[in-house]
Amino acid sequence: MSKAAPPPQDGMGEPVPRIDARAKVTGAALYAADFPVANAAHAVLVISNVAKGSIRGIDLFAAKATPGVLLVLTRENAADAVKRPSYFAEGGHASTKERPLSSDRIWHDGQIVAMVVADSYEIACDAASRIGVTYDETRPAGKLGGPGTETVAASAVNKKHKDPMVGDAERAYESAPFKIEVELETPTQHHNPIELFATTCLWSDGKLTIYEPSQFVYGLKHGVAEQLGIDPTDIRVVSPFVGGAFGSKGSVTPRTALVAIAARQLGRPVKLVVARDQGFTVATYRAETRHRIRLAAARNGKLLAYQHEAWELTSRIDDYLVGGTEATTRLYAVPNAATKVNIVRADRNTPGFMRSPPEVPYVYAYEAAINELAEVLGMDPVELRRVNDTHKDPITGAPFTSRSLMRCYDEAARAFGWSHRREPPGTASDGDWLIGWGCASALYPTQMSVAAARVRLVRSGAAHVEIAAHDLGTGAYTVLAQAAAEGLGLRPEAISVTLGESSLPPGPVAGGSITTASCCNVVAKACGQIREKLSRAVAQAKDGPLAGTNRRMLQFANGRIVDSRGNGEGLDQALDRLGTGAIEEYAEWIPHGAKPEGLQKLYRGSLDIVGGPMEDRVAFAFGAEFVELRINRYTREIRVPRIVGAFASGRIMNTRTAHSQYMGAMIWGIASALHEETELDERTARYVNKNLADYQVPVNADIGEVEVIMVPEVDRLVNPLGIKGIGELANVGTAAAIAEAAYRATGKRVRKLPIRIEDLL
Amino acid sequence: MKVNGQLHRLSLDVRTTVLDTLRERLGLTGTKKGCDHGQCGACTVLADGQRVLSCLTLAAAAEGKEITTIEGIAGPVGALHPMQQAFIDHDAFQCGYCTPGQIMSAIGCVREGQAGSEPAIKESMSGNLCRCAAYPKIVAAIRQASGEMRGS
Amino acid sequence: MRSFSYMRADSEAAALQQAEPSDVQFLAGGTTLVDLMKLDVLRPAQVVDITPLRRGPAGEIRADGDGLRLGALVSMAEAAAHPAVQSGYPVLADSLRLAASAQLRNMASLGGNLLQRTRCPYYRDTSWHACNKREPGSGCAALEAPNRMHAVLGTSPACIATYPGDLAVALVALDAMIDLASEGGRRSLRVADLHRPPGETPERETNLAPGEMILAIEIPAMPWARRSLFLKIRDRASYEFALASAAVALDLQDGVIRQARVALGGLATVPWRAHEAEQALEGKRPSDDVFEAAAEVALVDAQPLRGNGYKVLLGKRTIIRALRQAASMEI
Ligand SMILES: Cc1cc2nc3c(=O)[nH]c(=O)nc-3n(C[C@H](O)[C@H](O)[C@H](O)COP(=O)(O)OP(=O)(O)OC[C@H]3O[C@@H](n4cnc5c(N)ncnc54)[C@H](O)[C@@H]3O)c2cc1C
Ligand code: SF4
Ligand code: FES
Ligand code: FES
């Protein structure tokens, strides 16, 4: 087995190669913009270049005069075309309540002000560049904490948010022997999946087909139906392959309805591939945050107090909130905690989920503070975490369904060689390169959703799984095949899987790392129903090797149904006994803590997610990351020769795809620490580096050795299969480990991200 | 323009790039658009055997050139190119969107003699962004395939 | 992209026959030109594809006792891999090897590379109104906006855009010349005189006449250029323009620096030769103190702004590091 396919340990699934791998390496996999759609016209967006004000005029003369231009949508001809979108955080579907082209009002930089449709992409681009828009501009406030923004307590505007609180943190802090107070900042970041935001709309007989990369095809279907005022059953969303999403394709953005409207008006399919720079403002992003943290501890390292006030940026239209203190307060035993989250409304587009939305900024801040506290205490940062490990929720006292944080630390520390750590800062080097080490914890709530699925078993012993879930590269196709294979006693090769289609039974949004737990459990349930029917048929048969046996003792293995002595019969014979050519079972799964109405909601494209801190239990996955930095003594380039992460996240379905998920996320952690930042021009509230050269993500040469350790963990409480999510765990905490390593190498504490050359000079 | 061994006679808008010609005119959608400005590598194809960016190549300027895309590298009866197989073996992708560009670039990297060491591969492959961050596995895949490509 | 007429030039003469030279852009690798046409920054009426000239002298590399002659249509990849470049002029090979990406180096020509445009985001994105380089008289957005990447040397109140290329920095250090052709005839020009500091006319970027073509780059023989290197500092380990770079060459004999060359990239509006630093080195024995003194004078006139102040210190450190490395080269 290669590094890519680690041998499974206790209870982990086999490293089955991706069942969609061949399609991906041959170019056969069809992403949204790849579907062959005959006679498609091409659309290009025109976006505002002011952040606040109103449109004075739009000069369409030159654009309309361009031969090949078919249609230009503006507020003049499309003001009423799109109905008001419902915001996802208020139970709706859309990433924003912004109603495209509905008025003169400009809410943010890069707002859609027109859409040109032409015979070809080249003509549409040319025409779009000839549209002149003039604005009455007012001075925007785009910066967190800048003048003109509006700060409100999150708990005042969001019914679901309650600031976690226990004991009397203020008093405990005042009287504690060891304490720190720090302020930290995280930047704006954009997902930048390599696939662009593409939408193709095709009408036929009054029914609409949408090809769009989506993390939630049911949400997209219902959201667009609402915005067009049509029946959702008349919409089909097709999204079998998604070229990376990371949160950016989770909710309905304003472009889709416009493309549908243009296609309907022209009686011709319309294809829009949003340009990279426009993607920065017509979809969402991770907003910048600021944190003020106070920590206090006793001599032995026991935490006494934790105070955390945070500010997050949002738009004027929508109160987007991540509220990561829900996570930080669950990391360590702390008797006194007081937290407060604020949102800051500014003239910006609405932020949205980006891989570990609350945890990346908040856990960075908290873990960076914990590392600083360790220094004040003169303690090994690993030991500080050990002293404060806990098995019950520090806020509510409820038990963790499972928690293996310190096992992760022990395994990762051993692999990394942490015991050879050098003190004090600035003392390790190799020639002209200063060396620093750091570590931090990762955690991510285990979240689950109701889900439905259909599994069909045919006589040949092949089975087919259908669920409107999504594979963003996460391996969902493969792990669902494995779940069905396991449930039916078949080889994974015998299973085919259809995902990403809104006509299938609904799966949840591919966000919050909920797909594997929710969908494997519902597939397992459907398989159980098939087993039940077939077992009953063979056990109740008048003849045959299993006639009269106790059906509960029967097992499905190697394409057969067998009793404990190995006697049995093939699935084809069992199907004959039922008198059917195939058996198909539909199942619905409702996780612990979810309401049964959840499924009806899901059928309507709305989510009901449970997990993390629940009433009677808390479900989180944990990990520990260790990193080595090399920083040039003179010019301070920062390089990451190695990083080690150990993660315990319940049952791992496939060690190959899980390894890739963890590895990719750790590299995301490196990126958030050292590379990524969307720059804002404060005067105009406009983004500056809206492209892949200036918005930096790591390249191949940036990545050294990445070691992933999967710590076996059995969780019998969290859900029947014991699965926690893994996709978002491993980029949490990385930045704090890196900040610590940068300090260890140079003696400089940088309390903002990304850490760049200029911060260490 | 000759694509994957097949000659195409096309009349095109002079502004059309090779990338858009492949995707919108020839139905060869394996080659991907990630930035349209030479900043990501997703559109990498071989032109006369050399890896180039199809988004910055005007179709007019590619007249007479032999273009090879991801659809053109597998053997007869669907036998995968060693680089394709190596990408599967090492799980050198997640979403797969950058993958055709990575594979074409990787083939170029081996042919240019840049696959001799890990640092050389990393540098030579840095023009292909992978947001899923499969980088270490891409390097491993190239190491495997470069041996096989030299062997054959 | 605006429409244009496309012409393929099979000969130098054909390339130089232009109806309206000021509306012509030559197409070589296209990695700058097509990019900027897509961005609507460049709008040539005519595009003259000069890649067929690769088959002639413009596509050749010649090395002899007089030095090195690199045809303007030689690709960056070819030049970087050429043995005479690698052994005789490491600074040149490095400047090419560390630039852009493998794909871009296969496509891009040396002539085109010299003429690449600034990466100033306000220049490249036409939705910003103020850019004197793109729209003379419109102002300069970068003065007040994020300008981490912008220049600290050679700036003017009208423009602070960094010259982004690497090759030209190495060439300036080597006292290279370029051979030019136009309808009026041939001439040659020092690479150091090719790019114009912005002054009050940032829109005039070079001293080429409209329609004038680069045929070749001539680098004089310079045996001691074997002790030379190009150090490029950037956030990412690859595929990024320089935040600061230094091209240095040292003629080190008997422990004394007889001659020195220092040129800077990433810091200035044009490829920047640091003559004062060279003077500070010549006749001295290599030491950290000497290198520091040279670095100090090289940046004495730097004019930092809010976002790029770090470049002053970074520039100095880059010079010091490059000189240390060059002094200890085994040649
Ligand atoms: C993402 C990205 C990263 C990059 N990174 C780097 C980097 O790190 N370092 C670096 O140095 N460069 C970098 N580049 C720039 C790249 O090297 C240049 O775009 C390239 O060298 C230009 O050469 P070309 O042949 O493609 O020029 P073209 O685009 O064909 O032409 C560029 C300009 O030069 C003119 N021209 C071309 N040839 C001649 C000639 N013979 N005579 C007269 N005029 C001519 C054209 O008319 C045009 O105005 C990068 C580019 C991109 C897109
Ligand atoms: S620095 Fe120069 S190129 Fe950039 S905006 Fe100012 S004038 Fe334009
Ligand atoms: S699409 Fe060509 S490099 Fe990104
Ligand atoms: S596999 Fe998703 S971008 Fe590379």
mmCIF file with all atom_site columns, C-alpha atoms in Angstrom, chain C residues 131-220:
data_model
loop_
_atom_site.group_PDB
_atom_site.id
_atom_site.type_symbol
_atom_site.label_atom_id
_atom_site.label_alt_id
_atom_site.label_comp_id
_atom_site.label_asym_id
_atom_site.label_entity_id
_atom_site.label_seq_id
_atom_site.pdbx_PDB_ins_code
_atom_site.Cartn_x
_atom_site.Cartn_y
_atom_site.Cartn_z
_atom_site.occupancy
_atom_site.B_iso_or_equiv
_atom_site.pdbx_formal_charge
_atom_site.auth_seq_id
_atom_site.auth_comp_id
_atom_site.auth_asym_id
_atom_site.auth_atom_id
_atom_site.pdbx_PDB_model_num
ATOM 1  C CA . CYS C 1 131 ? -4.478 54.906 -13.728 1.00 0.00 ? 131 CYS C CA 1
ATOM 2  C CA . ASN C 1 132 ? -2.170 57.317 -15.479 1.00 0.00 ? 132 ASN C CA 1
ATOM 3  C CA . LYS C 1 133 ? -0.432 54.539 -17.307 1.00 0.00 ? 133 LYS C CA 1
ATOM 4  C CA . ARG C 1 134 ? -3.641 53.255 -18.857 1.00 0.00 ? 134 ARG C CA 1
ATOM 5  C CA . GLU C 1 135 ? -5.502 56.581 -19.092 1.00 0.00 ? 135 GLU C CA 1
ATOM 6  C CA . PRO C 1 136 ? -3.078 59.485 -19.036 1.00 0.00 ? 136 PRO C CA 1
ATOM 7  C CA . GLY C 1 137 ? -4.212 62.168 -16.648 1.00 0.00 ? 137 GLY C CA 1
ATOM 8  C CA . SER C 1 138 ? -6.673 59.992 -14.753 1.00 0.00 ? 138 SER C CA 1
ATOM 9  C CA . GLY C 1 139 ? -4.612 59.819 -11.564 1.00 0.00 ? 139 GLY C CA 1
ATOM 10 C CA . CYS C 1 140 ? -3.019 56.906 -9.778  1.00 0.00 ? 140 CYS C CA 1
ATOM 11 C CA . ALA C 1 141 ? -5.182 54.627 -7.652  1.00 0.00 ? 141 ALA C CA 1
ATOM 12 C CA . ALA C 1 142 ? -2.174 52.844 -6.199  1.00 0.00 ? 142 ALA C CA 1
ATOM 13 C CA . LEU C 1 143 ? -0.837 55.824 -4.258  1.00 0.00 ? 143 LEU C CA 1
ATOM 14 C CA . GLU C 1 144 ? -3.495 55.441 -1.586  1.00 0.00 ? 144 GLU C CA 1
ATOM 15 C CA . ALA C 1 145 ? -4.793 51.923 -2.099  1.00 0.00 ? 145 ALA C CA 1
ATOM 16 C CA . PRO C 1 146 ? -3.089 48.674 -1.077  1.00 0.00 ? 146 PRO C CA 1
ATOM 17 C CA . ASN C 1 147 ? 0.358  48.907 -2.641  1.00 0.00 ? 147 ASN C CA 1
ATOM 18 C CA . ARG C 1 148 ? 2.368  46.121 -1.104  1.00 0.00 ? 148 ARG C CA 1
ATOM 19 C CA . MET C 1 149 ? 3.669  45.098 -4.522  1.00 0.00 ? 149 MET C CA 1
ATOM 20 C CA . HIS C 1 150 ? 4.555  48.566 -5.737  1.00 0.00 ? 150 HIS C CA 1
ATOM 21 C CA . ALA C 1 151 ? 7.901  50.184 -6.305  1.00 0.00 ? 151 ALA C CA 1
ATOM 22 C CA . VAL C 1 152 ? 10.068 52.211 -3.934  1.00 0.00 ? 152 VAL C CA 1
ATOM 23 C CA . LEU C 1 153 ? 12.702 53.253 -6.465  1.00 0.00 ? 153 LEU C CA 1
ATOM 24 C CA . GLY C 1 154 ? 12.253 55.339 -9.576  1.00 0.00 ? 154 GLY C CA 1
ATOM 25 C CA . THR C 1 155 ? 8.695  56.283 -8.746  1.00 0.00 ? 155 THR C CA 1
ATOM 26 C CA . SER C 1 156 ? 6.958  59.534 -9.508  1.00 0.00 ? 156 SER C CA 1
ATOM 27 C CA . PRO C 1 157 ? 3.796  61.127 -8.156  1.00 0.00 ? 157 PRO C CA 1
ATOM 28 C CA . ALA C 1 158 ? 2.154  59.963 -11.370 1.00 0.00 ? 158 ALA C CA 1
ATOM 29 C CA . CYS C 1 159 ? 2.950  56.256 -11.103 1.00 0.00 ? 159 CYS C CA 1
ATOM 30 C CA . ILE C 1 160 ? 4.574  53.788 -8.742  1.00 0.00 ? 160 ILE C CA 1
ATOM 31 C CA . ALA C 1 161 ? 4.114  50.639 -10.783 1.00 0.00 ? 161 ALA C CA 1
ATOM 32 C CA . THR C 1 162 ? 6.782  47.983 -10.426 1.00 0.00 ? 162 THR C CA 1
ATOM 33 C CA . TYR C 1 163 ? 8.506  46.648 -13.500 1.00 0.00 ? 163 TYR C CA 1
ATOM 34 C CA . PRO C 1 164 ? 7.734  42.986 -12.930 1.00 0.00 ? 164 PRO C CA 1
ATOM 35 C CA . GLY C 1 165 ? 10.126 41.066 -15.177 1.00 0.00 ? 165 GLY C CA 1
ATOM 36 C CA . ASP C 1 166 ? 13.180 39.138 -14.085 1.00 0.00 ? 166 ASP C CA 1
ATOM 37 C CA . LEU C 1 167 ? 15.181 38.748 -17.278 1.00 0.00 ? 167 LEU C CA 1
ATOM 38 C CA . ALA C 1 168 ? 15.623 42.457 -17.872 1.00 0.00 ? 168 ALA C CA 1
ATOM 39 C CA . VAL C 1 169 ? 17.128 42.848 -14.416 1.00 0.00 ? 169 VAL C CA 1
ATOM 40 C CA . ALA C 1 170 ? 19.787 40.277 -15.208 1.00 0.00 ? 170 ALA C CA 1
ATOM 41 C CA . LEU C 1 171 ? 20.416 41.863 -18.597 1.00 0.00 ? 171 LEU C CA 1
ATOM 42 C CA . VAL C 1 172 ? 20.838 45.310 -17.134 1.00 0.00 ? 172 VAL C CA 1
ATOM 43 C CA . ALA C 1 173 ? 23.443 43.909 -14.782 1.00 0.00 ? 173 ALA C CA 1
ATOM 44 C CA . LEU C 1 174 ? 25.285 42.401 -17.739 1.00 0.00 ? 174 LEU C CA 1
ATOM 45 C CA . ASP C 1 175 ? 25.282 45.616 -19.794 1.00 0.00 ? 175 ASP C CA 1
ATOM 46 C CA . ALA C 1 176 ? 23.292 43.893 -22.516 1.00 0.00 ? 176 ALA C CA 1
ATOM 47 C CA . MET C 1 177 ? 22.131 45.539 -25.747 1.00 0.00 ? 177 MET C CA 1
ATOM 48 C CA . ILE C 1 178 ? 19.130 44.864 -27.959 1.00 0.00 ? 178 ILE C CA 1
ATOM 49 C CA . ASP C 1 179 ? 19.065 44.936 -31.742 1.00 0.00 ? 179 ASP C CA 1
ATOM 50 C CA . LEU C 1 180 ? 16.050 46.687 -33.166 1.00 0.00 ? 180 LEU C CA 1
ATOM 51 C CA . ALA C 1 181 ? 14.470 46.925 -36.582 1.00 0.00 ? 181 ALA C CA 1
ATOM 52 C CA . SER C 1 182 ? 11.860 49.230 -38.004 1.00 0.00 ? 182 SER C CA 1
ATOM 53 C CA . GLU C 1 183 ? 10.814 50.350 -41.423 1.00 0.00 ? 183 GLU C CA 1
ATOM 54 C CA . GLY C 1 184 ? 13.413 53.070 -41.101 1.00 0.00 ? 184 GLY C CA 1
ATOM 55 C CA . GLY C 1 185 ? 16.242 50.611 -40.516 1.00 0.00 ? 185 GLY C CA 1
ATOM 56 C CA . ARG C 1 186 ? 18.194 49.051 -37.663 1.00 0.00 ? 186 ARG C CA 1
ATOM 57 C CA . ARG C 1 187 ? 19.685 50.339 -34.477 1.00 0.00 ? 187 ARG C CA 1
ATOM 58 C CA . SER C 1 188 ? 20.749 49.027 -31.150 1.00 0.00 ? 188 SER C CA 1
ATOM 59 C CA . LEU C 1 189 ? 19.916 50.160 -27.671 1.00 0.00 ? 189 LEU C CA 1
ATOM 60 C CA . ARG C 1 190 ? 21.193 49.340 -24.191 1.00 0.00 ? 190 ARG C CA 1
ATOM 61 C CA . VAL C 1 191 ? 18.652 47.282 -22.270 1.00 0.00 ? 191 VAL C CA 1
ATOM 62 C CA . ALA C 1 192 ? 19.217 49.825 -19.526 1.00 0.00 ? 192 ALA C CA 1
ATOM 63 C CA . ASP C 1 193 ? 17.768 52.467 -21.857 1.00 0.00 ? 193 ASP C CA 1
ATOM 64 C CA . LEU C 1 194 ? 14.802 50.407 -22.986 1.00 0.00 ? 194 LEU C CA 1
ATOM 65 C CA . HIS C 1 195 ? 12.431 51.103 -20.109 1.00 0.00 ? 195 HIS C CA 1
ATOM 66 C CA . ARG C 1 196 ? 11.471 54.613 -19.106 1.00 0.00 ? 196 ARG C CA 1
ATOM 67 C CA . PRO C 1 197 ? 10.906 55.644 -15.523 1.00 0.00 ? 197 PRO C CA 1
ATOM 68 C CA . PRO C 1 198 ? 7.344  56.948 -15.234 1.00 0.00 ? 198 PRO C CA 1
ATOM 69 C CA . GLY C 1 199 ? 8.065  60.612 -14.624 1.00 0.00 ? 199 GLY C CA 1
ATOM 70 C CA . GLU C 1 200 ? 5.092  62.568 -15.817 1.00 0.00 ? 200 GLU C CA 1
ATOM 71 C CA . THR C 1 201 ? 4.339  60.217 -18.692 1.00 0.00 ? 201 THR C CA 1
ATOM 72 C CA . PRO C 1 202 ? 3.900  56.738 -17.280 1.00 0.00 ? 202 PRO C CA 1
ATOM 73 C CA . GLU C 1 203 ? 1.966  55.745 -20.378 1.00 0.00 ? 203 GLU C CA 1
ATOM 74 C CA . ARG C 1 204 ? 5.221  55.857 -22.353 1.00 0.00 ? 204 ARG C CA 1
ATOM 75 C CA . GLU C 1 205 ? 6.843  52.728 -21.050 1.00 0.00 ? 205 GLU C CA 1
ATOM 76 C CA . THR C 1 206 ? 9.788  52.172 -23.379 1.00 0.00 ? 206 THR C CA 1
ATOM 77 C CA . ASN C 1 207 ? 12.018 54.004 -25.773 1.00 0.00 ? 207 ASN C CA 1
ATOM 78 C CA . LEU C 1 208 ? 10.957 51.877 -28.713 1.00 0.00 ? 208 LEU C CA 1
ATOM 79 C CA . ALA C 1 209 ? 9.365  53.651 -31.625 1.00 0.00 ? 209 ALA C CA 1
ATOM 80 C CA . PRO C 1 210 ? 5.872  52.499 -32.549 1.00 0.00 ? 210 PRO C CA 1
ATOM 81 C CA . GLY C 1 211 ? 6.118  49.366 -34.634 1.00 0.00 ? 211 GLY C CA 1
ATOM 82 C CA . GLU C 1 212 ? 9.765  48.820 -33.813 1.00 0.00 ? 212 GLU C CA 1
ATOM 83 C CA . MET C 1 213 ? 10.777 45.203 -33.377 1.00 0.00 ? 213 MET C CA 1
ATOM 84 C CA . ILE C 1 214 ? 13.349 43.573 -31.143 1.00 0.00 ? 214 ILE C CA 1
ATOM 85 C CA . LEU C 1 215 ? 15.478 41.140 -33.137 1.00 0.00 ? 215 LEU C CA 1
ATOM 86 C CA . ALA C 1 216 ? 17.991 39.958 -30.599 1.00 0.00 ? 216 ALA C CA 1
ATOM 87 C CA . ILE C 1 217 ? 19.659 40.506 -27.272 1.00 0.00 ? 217 ILE C CA 1
ATOM 88 C CA . GLU C 1 218 ? 23.434 40.872 -27.258 1.00 0.00 ? 218 GLU C CA 1
ATOM 89 C CA . ILE C 1 219 ? 25.376 40.170 -24.112 1.00 0.00 ? 219 ILE C CA 1
ATOM 90 C CA . PRO C 1 220 ? 29.034 41.110 -24.104 1.00 0.00 ? 220 PRO C CA 1
#
